[in-house]
Coordinates of C-alpha atoms and ligand atoms in Angstrom, one line a residue:
M10 CA -0.3 0.2 -0.1
E11 CA 1.3 3.0 -0.9
H12 CA 2.6 5.3 2.2
R13 CA 0.1 8.1 3.2
D14 CA 2.9 10.2 5.5
T15 CA 3.0 13.1 3.5
L16 CA 0.1 15.6 2.0
A17 CA 1.1 15.2 -1.0
R18 CA 0.8 11.3 -0.7
A19 CA -2.4 11.7 1.3
A20 CA -4.5 13.9 -1.3
G21 CA -3.6 11.4 -4.2
P22 CA -4.6 12.8 -7.9
R23 CA -7.7 14.4 -6.6
I24 CA -6.0 17.9 -5.2
R25 CA -2.6 20.0 -5.3
I26 CA -1.2 20.5 -2.1
G27 CA 0.6 23.4 -2.3
T28 CA 2.8 25.7 -0.1
A29 CA 4.2 29.4 -0.5
V30 CA 8.0 29.1 -0.6
S31 CA 9.6 32.5 1.0
G32 CA 12.7 34.2 0.6
G33 CA 13.8 37.7 1.0
G34 CA 11.2 40.3 0.0
N35 CA 9.3 41.6 3.0
G36 CA 8.9 44.6 1.2
A37 CA 13.1 44.9 0.6
G38 CA 13.1 43.5 -2.5
A39 CA 15.9 41.2 -1.5
S40 CA 17.0 39.0 -4.4
T41 CA 18.1 36.0 -2.9
P42 CA 15.6 33.4 -2.1
A43 CA 16.9 32.3 1.4
P44 CA 16.1 30.3 3.0
F45 CA 14.7 28.4 0.3
L46 CA 17.7 27.6 -0.8
A47 CA 19.6 26.9 2.1
A48 CA 19.6 23.3 2.4
G49 CA 18.4 21.8 5.7
P50 CA 14.5 20.9 7.0
Y51 CA 13.2 23.9 4.6
R52 CA 14.0 22.7 1.4
E53 CA 13.0 18.8 2.6
S54 CA 9.5 19.6 4.0
A55 CA 8.5 21.5 1.1
A56 CA 9.8 18.8 -1.7
S57 CA 8.2 15.9 0.4
E58 CA 4.9 17.4 1.8
F59 CA 3.8 19.3 -1.4
S60 CA 2.7 18.9 -5.2
S61 CA 2.8 22.9 -5.7
L62 CA 4.8 25.7 -4.9
T63 CA 4.4 29.3 -5.4
A64 CA 6.9 32.0 -5.2
E65 CA 6.1 34.0 -1.7
N66 CA 7.5 36.9 -3.5
H67 CA 9.6 35.9 -6.1
M68 CA 7.5 36.6 -9.4
K69 CA 5.9 39.9 -8.2
W70 CA 7.6 43.0 -9.7
L71 CA 9.2 44.1 -7.2
L72 CA 11.3 41.4 -7.1
L73 CA 11.0 40.7 -10.9
R74 CA 11.7 44.2 -12.0
P75 CA 14.1 46.3 -10.2
D76 CA 14.2 48.7 -13.1
R77 CA 12.4 49.1 -16.4
E78 CA 14.8 47.0 -18.5
T79 CA 15.8 44.5 -16.1
F80 CA 13.6 41.2 -16.0
D81 CA 15.3 39.2 -12.7
V82 CA 14.4 36.1 -13.2
E83 CA 16.7 34.1 -10.6
G84 CA 14.5 33.9 -7.6
A85 CA 11.3 33.2 -9.7
D86 CA 13.6 30.3 -11.9
A87 CA 15.2 28.7 -8.6
V88 CA 11.5 27.7 -7.0
M89 CA 10.7 26.5 -11.3
D90 CA 13.5 24.3 -11.2
F91 CA 13.3 23.4 -7.7
A92 CA 9.5 22.1 -8.7
A93 CA 10.8 20.5 -11.6
A94 CA 13.4 18.5 -9.8
N95 CA 10.4 17.2 -7.2
G96 CA 7.5 16.8 -10.0
Q97 CA 5.4 19.8 -8.4
V98 CA 3.4 22.2 -10.6
V99 CA 3.6 26.0 -9.7
R100 CA 1.2 28.8 -9.2
G101 CA 2.4 31.6 -10.8
H102 CA 1.9 34.7 -8.5
T103 CA 1.4 37.4 -9.7
L104 CA 0.7 39.8 -12.6
L105 CA -1.5 42.8 -12.0
W106 CA -1.6 44.2 -7.8
H107 CA -1.7 47.0 -6.6
N108 CA 1.0 45.9 -3.8
Q109 CA 4.9 45.2 -3.9
N110 CA 5.3 47.0 -7.4
P111 CA 8.6 49.0 -8.0
D112 CA 9.1 52.8 -7.4
W113 CA 10.0 53.1 -10.4
L114 CA 6.7 51.9 -11.8
E115 CA 4.7 53.2 -8.9
Q116 CA 6.4 56.6 -9.0
G117 CA 6.8 56.9 -12.9
S118 CA 5.0 59.5 -14.9
F119 CA 3.7 57.4 -18.0
S120 CA 1.2 57.9 -20.3
A121 CA -2.0 55.4 -20.4
E122 CA -0.6 54.4 -23.7
E123 CA 3.0 53.5 -21.8
L124 CA 1.8 51.8 -19.0
R125 CA -0.6 49.4 -21.2
A126 CA 2.5 48.8 -23.1
I127 CA 4.6 48.1 -20.0
L128 CA 2.2 46.0 -18.5
R129 CA 1.8 44.4 -21.8
E130 CA 5.4 43.7 -22.1
H131 CA 5.7 42.0 -18.7
I132 CA 3.0 39.7 -19.1
E133 CA 4.3 38.5 -22.2
T134 CA 7.7 38.2 -21.1
V135 CA 7.0 36.7 -18.0
V136 CA 3.9 34.3 -18.7
G137 CA 5.8 33.7 -21.7
R138 CA 9.2 32.5 -19.8
Y139 CA 7.3 29.9 -18.0
A140 CA 4.6 28.7 -20.4
G141 CA 3.8 25.4 -20.3
R142 CA 5.2 25.3 -16.7
I143 CA 2.4 27.0 -14.9
H144 CA -0.6 25.3 -13.6
Q145 CA -2.7 28.4 -12.7
W146 CA -1.8 31.7 -12.8
D147 CA -2.8 35.0 -10.2
V148 CA -3.4 37.1 -13.3
A149 CA -5.2 39.8 -11.3
N150 CA -4.7 40.2 -7.4
E151 CA -7.2 41.9 -5.1
I152 CA -8.6 44.0 -7.3
L153 CA -11.5 45.0 -4.8
E154 CA -12.2 46.7 -1.8
E155 CA -14.4 45.1 1.0
D156 CA -17.8 46.6 -0.1
G157 CA -17.1 44.9 -3.7
S158 CA -16.3 48.3 -5.4
L159 CA -12.9 48.1 -7.7
R160 CA -9.9 48.9 -5.8
A161 CA -9.3 51.8 -8.2
E162 CA -7.4 54.4 -6.0
Q163 CA -4.9 52.1 -4.8
N164 CA -4.3 49.9 -7.9
L165 CA -2.1 52.1 -10.3
W166 CA -3.0 49.8 -13.6
I167 CA -7.2 50.7 -12.7
R168 CA -6.7 53.8 -11.6
E169 CA -5.1 55.0 -14.7
L170 CA -6.1 52.6 -17.2
G171 CA -9.8 51.8 -15.7
I172 CA -11.4 48.1 -15.6
K173 CA -10.4 47.2 -19.2
I174 CA -6.8 46.7 -18.1
V175 CA -7.8 43.4 -16.3
A176 CA -9.5 41.5 -19.3
D177 CA -6.2 43.2 -21.4
A178 CA -4.2 41.2 -18.7
F179 CA -6.0 38.0 -18.9
R180 CA -5.6 38.6 -23.0
W181 CA -2.4 38.9 -23.5
A182 CA -1.8 35.8 -20.7
R183 CA -3.8 33.6 -22.6
A184 CA -1.8 34.7 -25.5
A185 CA 1.7 34.3 -23.7
D186 CA 0.9 30.6 -22.0
P187 CA -2.5 28.7 -23.9
Q188 CA -2.0 26.1 -21.2
A189 CA -2.5 28.1 -17.3
Q190 CA -5.5 28.2 -16.0
L191 CA -5.9 31.8 -15.4
F192 CA -7.5 33.3 -11.8
L193 CA -9.0 35.9 -10.2
N194 CA -7.4 35.7 -6.7
D195 CA -8.5 37.7 -3.6
F196 CA -8.7 37.8 0.4
N197 CA -11.8 38.3 2.3
V198 CA -13.6 36.1 -0.2
D199 CA -14.0 32.7 1.6
A200 CA -17.2 33.0 2.5
L201 CA -20.4 34.5 0.8
G202 CA -20.4 38.2 1.3
P203 CA -20.4 41.5 -0.8
K204 CA -16.7 41.0 -1.9
S205 CA -17.4 37.6 -3.4
D206 CA -20.8 38.7 -4.5
A207 CA -18.7 41.2 -6.7
Y208 CA -16.8 39.0 -8.1
Y209 CA -19.2 36.4 -8.7
Q210 CA -20.7 39.6 -10.8
L211 CA -17.5 40.6 -12.2
V212 CA -16.5 37.4 -13.1
Q213 CA -19.8 36.8 -15.5
D214 CA -19.1 40.1 -17.0
L215 CA -15.6 39.3 -17.9
L216 CA -16.8 35.8 -19.2
A217 CA -20.2 37.2 -21.1
D218 CA -17.4 39.6 -23.1
G219 CA -15.1 36.6 -23.8
V220 CA -12.2 37.1 -21.7
P221 CA -10.7 34.1 -21.1
V222 CA -11.0 33.8 -16.9
D223 CA -10.7 30.2 -16.0
G224 CA -10.4 30.5 -12.5
F225 CA -11.7 32.3 -8.8
S226 CA -9.9 31.6 -6.3
T227 CA -9.9 32.6 -2.3
Q228 CA -7.0 33.3 -0.3
A229 CA -7.8 32.2 3.1
H230 CA -6.1 34.0 5.5
L231 CA -8.1 32.9 8.5
S232 CA -7.8 33.4 12.5
T233 CA -8.9 31.6 15.3
A234 CA -10.1 34.9 17.1
H235 CA -12.4 35.1 14.0
P236 CA -15.7 33.0 13.4
F237 CA -15.2 30.4 10.4
P238 CA -15.8 31.2 7.3
D239 CA -19.2 28.6 7.1
S240 CA -20.2 29.6 3.8
L241 CA -16.7 28.4 1.8
A242 CA -18.1 25.6 0.1
E243 CA -21.6 27.3 -0.7
N244 CA -19.4 30.0 -1.9
L245 CA -17.0 28.3 -4.2
Q246 CA -19.6 26.1 -5.8
R247 CA -21.3 28.9 -7.3
F248 CA -18.5 30.0 -9.4
A249 CA -17.9 26.2 -9.9
D250 CA -21.2 25.7 -11.3
L251 CA -20.2 29.1 -14.0
G252 CA -17.8 26.6 -15.4
L253 CA -15.5 27.7 -13.3
A254 CA -11.9 26.1 -11.3
T255 CA -11.6 27.4 -8.1
A256 CA -8.8 27.1 -5.5
I257 CA -7.4 28.1 -2.0
T258 CA -4.3 30.1 -2.8
E259 CA -2.9 31.2 0.4
L260 CA -4.2 29.3 3.7
D261 CA -2.8 30.1 6.8
V262 CA -4.7 30.2 10.6
R263 CA -3.1 32.4 13.3
I264 CA -3.3 32.6 16.6
E265 CA -3.4 35.3 19.2
L266 CA -0.2 35.2 21.1
P267 CA 0.0 38.1 23.4
G268 CA 3.4 38.8 25.0
G269 CA 5.0 36.4 22.5
A270 CA 2.9 33.4 24.6
E271 CA 3.3 29.7 23.3
P272 CA -0.2 28.4 21.9
T273 CA -2.4 26.8 24.2
E274 CA -3.4 23.3 23.5
E275 CA -7.4 24.6 22.8
Q276 CA -5.9 27.4 20.2
L277 CA -4.1 24.4 18.5
A278 CA -7.0 22.4 19.0
Q279 CA -9.0 24.9 16.9
Q280 CA -6.5 25.8 14.0
A281 CA -6.4 22.2 13.3
E282 CA -10.5 22.1 12.7
Y283 CA -10.0 25.8 11.1
Y284 CA -7.6 23.7 8.6
R285 CA -9.7 20.6 8.4
R286 CA -12.8 22.2 7.5
V287 CA -11.2 24.3 4.5
T288 CA -9.8 21.0 3.0
E289 CA -13.0 19.4 3.7
A290 CA -14.6 22.5 1.8
A291 CA -12.0 22.0 -1.1
L292 CA -12.4 18.7 -1.7
S293 CA -16.1 19.0 -2.1
V294 CA -16.2 21.0 -4.7
P295 CA -15.6 20.0 -8.1
G296 CA -12.6 21.8 -10.2
C297 CA -11.4 23.1 -6.5
E298 CA -8.1 21.0 -7.6
S299 CA -5.3 23.1 -6.0
L300 CA -4.8 23.8 -1.5
T301 CA -1.8 26.1 -0.9
M302 CA -1.0 27.1 2.2
W303 CA 1.0 30.4 2.7
G304 CA 4.0 28.9 4.1
F305 CA 4.2 26.0 5.6
T306 CA 6.4 26.1 9.2
D307 CA 6.2 28.9 11.8
A308 CA 10.1 29.4 11.3
H309 CA 8.9 31.4 8.4
S310 CA 5.7 32.8 7.9
W311 CA 4.4 36.7 7.2
I312 CA 2.3 36.9 10.1
S313 CA 4.4 38.5 12.5
H314 CA 5.5 41.3 10.4
Q315 CA 1.8 42.0 9.3
F316 CA 0.2 40.9 12.8
P317 CA 2.3 41.5 16.0
G318 CA 0.9 39.7 19.2
E319 CA -0.5 37.0 16.6
G320 CA 1.8 33.9 14.7
A321 CA 2.1 30.2 15.0
A322 CA -0.2 30.1 11.6
T323 CA 1.2 27.4 9.7
L324 CA 1.4 23.4 9.8
L325 CA 4.9 22.9 11.3
D326 CA 6.1 24.6 14.4
A327 CA 9.5 26.7 13.9
E328 CA 11.3 23.5 14.5
Y329 CA 9.6 21.6 11.8
T330 CA 7.5 19.3 14.3
R331 CA 4.0 18.6 13.0
K332 CA 1.5 20.1 14.4
P333 CA -2.3 19.2 15.4
A334 CA -3.1 21.3 12.1
Y335 CA -1.0 19.0 9.9
F336 CA -2.4 15.6 11.1
A337 CA -6.0 17.1 10.7
V338 CA -5.4 18.0 7.1
R339 CA -4.0 14.8 5.9
D340 CA -6.5 12.9 7.8
A341 CA -9.3 15.2 6.0
L342 CA -7.1 14.5 2.5
V343 CA -7.2 10.8 3.3
A344 CA -11.0 10.7 4.2
G345 CA -11.6 12.6 1.0
R346 CA -9.9 10.1 -1.3
P347 CA -12.3 8.1 -3.6
D348 CA -14.0 4.9 -1.8
G349 CA -11.6 2.5 -3.9
D350 CA -8.5 4.2 -3.3
R351 CA -8.6 4.6 0.3
Ligands
9MR19 O1 4.0 36.6 2.1 C1 4.1 37.8 1.5 C2 4.8 38.7 2.2 O2 6.6 38.2 2.6 C3 5.1 40.4 1.8 O3 6.3 40.9 2.1 C4 3.6 40.8 1.5 C5 3.8 42.4 1.3 O4 2.1 42.4 1.2 O5 3.3 39.8 0.7 C6 2.8 38.6 1.0 O6 1.6 37.8 0.5 C7 0.7 38.1 0.2 C8 0.2 37.9 -1.0 O7 1.2 38.2 -2.2 C9 -1.6 38.0 -1.5 N1 -2.0 38.5 -0.2 C10 -1.5 38.7 0.8 C11 -0.2 37.8 1.3 C12 0.1 38.0 3.2 O8 0.4 40.1 2.6

């Protein structure tokens, strides 16, 4: 019998289990993909537990584009090579976003025409470079506000070029890589609500216009201090019913740890429950074929930078020991396999 001792093996072919792989880029524009390139448990777990990788930062404009002429692909290539060596697919993240853009772009005084050409060149070059090797691209990331309106003020592309640029981005991406599934991706769209309703409408408008959108994904940055998004499966299912693929792209479940406290057993149990429920929701929706964690060890997680006093959000602790959440995900994956396959 096949061993079920890693997440990827537990999942089998039904769903890709992914992780973001970190390295530099906490706003600083670091170009070395440490700890990703360092040997040791980080790489071992990344290779053995997962069947999909996302570059946490290295496919973003800030790291790929130090200046207008340069494409610095070293970090992105390292992720692609690692995935190829380990039989993993890659989710590309991301092409059109309001965040982690270089200053030359955000502060440049480009005409609308120039901006459009800059985005087009970027998409053709980056998507073209990895064509045939990317499972799913987050083409447009976080383009809506919490109330469902367009994030027009913060998003340079939409502010200067209008919503039409989103359709263009999808078309350019499709032309550059006809195989990759092209996604709209955002946070706080786990449950039904104004923001996910707005995506539900937007994606129908795009499809009606013949725009090649293949999928809708929710990030699932959760917290044990907040209620679980009970309507997660229902929300994904309505997008599946439109014929779209769905995915969970950045799952983590942070815990309140005032003054640097260690998580209690109760907190770890609640975290495990949240991870289990997300895994079950993903498996319950046909066409949800990718479930990615936003990092897999508490030794390297974005949470403490963004949420001081919170943390321990991932499946392995800082010593790479499996937490209750790890076993909850793995058990849910095994339970979700077709009967004959368990
Ligand atoms: O994890 C990423 C962190 O290292 C960066 O500093 C941060 C900058 O905004 O982006 C983090 O990743 C984000 C992802 O690209 C999009 N969704 C939210 C993620 C967490 O902020």
